[in-house]
């Protein structure tokens, strides 16, 4: 794993942007695996600014997202589909039909997981962007998720529900379940870019980089990926 330490979140986002821009420039048909959460917001702002200033085109780019809350329709302001539209897609020339995410309102969980698995196998990702949960989770793969897992529905842990409650009016509104891409599929991306910012990620960053590779810390699996970059700001990297 290649580690890049930055002074703050802004520099983390700028460095991550250069990684993404290189891919989009060298292959206008690239497939980008994208993530939600607070961490990638600065990167998404850089992408939007660059699009406005330099006209970098996303017309043929396809995107595939990591996860989606179960039960939330795409129009729900807390759904990840809505997040992606409002924080990135609506500002770019990307085709909505080229942006993929699990359907949170799918009635048949198994069918929806199978649909997403098929889609992922047909669309090899040039890069997969990741944030990091405080307990080392990636996407919604909580501790002890098997490294061999594919798309599945998870029961979110109390900690993850609490962490994500800040984006809802009340903790009771946070869905208890989510669809998530599996760890095996995250590892299938040609390149992985994981970002971490803030002191509350310091433990997870330490375990991801220096800890044992164990299902107890899902992100530790990234040590086994041949082309993974972790960009961490000084607070997130403070225990390294
Ligand atoms: C959620 C998402 C993850 C994300 C994590 C960290 O659990 N499913 O993909 O990495 O939150 O979020 P944040 O970047 O807001 O700290």
XYZ file of C-alpha atoms and ligand atoms in Angstrom:
256
model
C 0.000 0.000 0.000
C 1.330 3.406 -0.926
C 0.806 5.965 1.834
C 0.565 9.698 1.189
C 0.350 12.003 4.221
C -1.059 15.473 3.748
C -1.219 18.457 6.075
C -5.028 18.679 6.001
C -8.220 17.509 4.365
C -7.946 20.089 1.614
C -4.577 18.787 0.484
C -5.902 15.208 0.762
C -8.740 16.110 -1.619
C -6.424 17.894 -4.057
C -4.084 14.896 -4.237
C -6.994 12.493 -4.668
C -8.357 14.685 -7.445
C -5.103 14.349 -9.406
C -5.336 10.565 -9.229
C -8.907 10.621 -10.579
C -8.205 13.247 -13.218
C -5.259 11.253 -14.605
C -7.567 8.279 -15.088
C -10.375 10.293 -16.711
C -7.920 12.079 -19.032
C -6.120 8.929 -20.107
C -9.362 6.980 -20.608
C -12.567 8.955 -21.310
C -14.483 5.624 -21.067
C -13.153 4.755 -17.618
C -15.301 3.141 -14.931
C -15.035 4.888 -11.562
C -16.109 3.214 -8.333
C -17.384 6.026 -6.122
C -18.136 6.485 -2.434
C -20.329 8.624 -0.212
C -19.700 10.128 3.215
C -18.101 13.391 4.286
C -14.575 12.358 3.321
C -14.899 12.450 -0.503
C -16.815 15.766 -0.570
C -13.657 17.875 -1.043
C -12.559 15.640 -3.908
C -15.988 15.984 -5.540
C -15.719 19.771 -5.233
C -12.321 19.636 -7.003
C -13.834 17.540 -9.815
C -16.688 20.045 -10.240
C -14.333 23.044 -10.239
C -12.088 21.408 -12.795
C -15.084 20.580 -14.978
C -16.197 24.232 -14.865
C -12.726 25.637 -15.487
C -11.218 23.122 -17.874
C -14.213 21.305 -19.321
C -12.868 17.830 -18.460
C -15.592 15.634 -19.922
C -17.445 12.827 -18.127
C -19.764 12.151 -21.042
C -18.576 8.569 -21.519
C -17.489 7.889 -17.946
C -19.465 5.265 -16.040
C -19.690 5.191 -12.264
C -20.681 2.509 -9.838
C -21.305 3.246 -6.160
C -20.438 1.183 -3.136
C -23.613 1.103 -1.127
C -27.158 2.294 -0.502
C -29.492 2.360 2.482
C -32.221 -0.214 2.346
C -35.691 1.287 2.190
C -34.733 4.746 0.913
C -35.901 5.673 -2.599
C -33.536 7.586 -4.913
C -35.514 10.755 -4.239
C -34.923 10.589 -0.461
C -32.457 13.342 0.573
C -30.511 10.880 2.753
C -30.234 8.197 0.098
C -26.791 7.739 -1.395
C -28.277 8.076 -4.894
C -29.473 11.561 -3.927
C -26.088 12.345 -2.325
C -24.239 11.497 -5.523
C -26.603 13.523 -7.676
C -26.516 16.584 -5.425
C -22.807 16.535 -4.626
C -21.365 15.538 -7.978
C -23.367 14.290 -10.945
C -25.692 17.255 -11.465
C -22.694 19.540 -12.052
C -21.029 17.350 -14.707
C -21.895 16.270 -18.240
C -22.219 12.657 -17.062
C -25.235 10.679 -18.327
C -27.519 9.667 -15.456
C -27.943 6.272 -17.129
C -24.183 5.730 -16.772
C -24.316 6.087 -12.977
C -25.066 2.875 -11.098
C -26.022 2.228 -7.494
C -27.970 -0.453 -5.644
C -31.746 0.054 -5.596
C -32.574 0.694 -1.934
C -36.255 -0.058 -2.488
C -35.786 -3.386 -4.289
C -38.409 -5.788 -2.886
C -36.347 -8.891 -3.495
C -32.955 -8.551 -1.764
C -31.408 -11.614 -3.359
C -32.407 -10.522 -6.865
C -31.053 -7.026 -6.313
C -27.735 -8.389 -5.017
C -27.493 -10.731 -8.018
C -28.245 -7.835 -10.409
C -25.489 -5.732 -8.854
C -22.996 -8.600 -8.836
C -23.608 -9.125 -12.555
C -23.218 -5.447 -13.266
C -19.932 -5.301 -11.341
C -18.534 -8.272 -13.189
C -19.466 -6.683 -16.536
C -17.988 -3.306 -15.643
C -14.433 -3.734 -14.344
C -13.510 -0.613 -12.384
C -10.387 1.331 -13.227
C -10.394 2.712 -9.716
C -12.404 2.289 -6.542
C -12.614 5.239 -4.171
C -13.137 4.416 -0.481
C -13.722 6.208 2.783
C -12.984 4.537 6.093
C -15.353 3.868 8.969
C -14.088 4.458 12.521
C -14.204 0.701 13.116
C -12.282 0.040 9.889
C -15.319 -0.651 7.749
C -15.216 -0.075 3.995
C -18.451 0.600 2.130
C -20.878 -0.998 4.627
C -18.731 -4.075 5.196
C -18.652 -4.103 8.965
C -16.045 -5.974 11.081
C -16.053 -9.751 10.523
C -17.541 -9.543 7.022
C -15.834 -12.375 5.096
C -13.144 -11.158 2.687
C -14.849 -13.319 0.034
C -18.178 -11.468 0.291
C -20.047 -10.099 -2.724
C -23.011 -7.689 -2.764
C -25.160 -8.319 0.290
C -27.550 -6.716 2.749
C -26.043 -5.799 6.109
C -27.382 -4.967 9.531
C -25.541 -1.770 10.398
C -23.734 -1.700 13.742
C -24.901 0.719 16.433
C -21.663 2.708 16.026
C -22.153 3.129 12.295
C -25.781 4.146 12.841
C -24.603 6.747 15.404
C -21.824 8.012 13.103
C -24.238 8.436 10.215
C -27.025 9.954 12.338
C -25.519 13.434 11.946
C -26.884 13.511 8.408
C -30.449 12.740 9.546
C -32.872 14.860 11.606
C -33.062 12.137 14.234
C -31.160 8.885 14.893
C -34.461 6.969 14.688
C -34.612 7.877 10.973
C -31.281 6.182 10.112
C -32.018 2.942 8.252
C -30.858 -0.180 10.081
C -29.923 -2.040 6.924
C -28.051 -1.328 3.716
C -27.006 -2.934 0.461
C -23.258 -2.992 0.050
C -20.716 -4.077 -2.492
C -18.708 -6.940 -1.000
C -15.047 -6.951 -0.048
C -14.127 -9.344 -2.832
C -15.576 -6.919 -5.366
C -13.864 -3.906 -3.834
C -10.588 -5.807 -4.195
C -11.329 -6.526 -7.880
C -10.881 -2.862 -8.865
C -7.634 -2.288 -10.775
C -6.668 0.468 -8.366
C -7.959 1.507 -4.949
C -7.846 5.010 -3.519
C -8.746 5.247 0.145
C -9.059 8.601 1.900
C -9.035 9.396 5.608
C -9.318 12.718 7.343
C -9.566 13.724 10.996
C -8.360 12.391 14.319
C -11.380 10.096 14.760
C -9.979 7.958 11.904
C -6.475 7.652 13.388
C -7.050 4.236 15.001
C -8.640 2.794 11.889
C -5.824 4.163 9.697
C -3.218 2.629 11.999
C -4.921 -0.782 11.906
C -5.426 -0.558 8.140
C -1.753 0.120 7.465
C 0.156 -1.538 10.308
C -2.255 -4.053 11.781
C -2.763 -7.706 11.079
C -4.778 -8.519 7.944
C -7.963 -9.676 9.612
C -11.691 -9.709 8.960
C -12.053 -7.879 12.269
C -10.709 -4.781 10.443
C -12.206 -4.907 6.943
C -9.869 -2.214 5.533
C -6.793 -4.281 6.519
C -7.503 -6.420 3.434
C -6.228 -3.503 1.354
C -2.682 -4.465 2.349
C -3.139 -7.343 -0.092
C -4.153 -5.171 -3.061
C -1.353 -4.676 -5.618
C -2.244 -1.048 -6.396
C -3.722 0.743 -3.411
C -3.063 4.329 -2.359
C -4.066 5.653 1.059
C -4.148 9.433 1.375
C -4.461 10.483 5.014
C -4.263 13.955 6.508
C -1.957 14.635 9.462
C -4.674 13.935 12.059
C -5.776 10.664 10.478
C -2.130 9.618 10.106
C -1.170 10.723 13.629
C -0.779 7.167 15.013
C 1.444 5.932 12.190
C -20.483 5.230 5.730
C -20.282 4.791 4.285
C -18.825 4.506 4.000
C -17.981 5.673 4.453
C -18.112 5.836 5.941
C -17.272 6.971 6.488
O -20.565 4.160 6.590
N -21.055 3.653 3.951
O -18.658 4.265 2.615
O -16.637 5.444 4.131
O -19.482 6.117 6.212
O -17.925 8.186 6.313
P -17.297 9.606 6.475
O -16.479 9.845 5.262
O -18.469 10.528 6.534
O -16.502 9.585 7.714
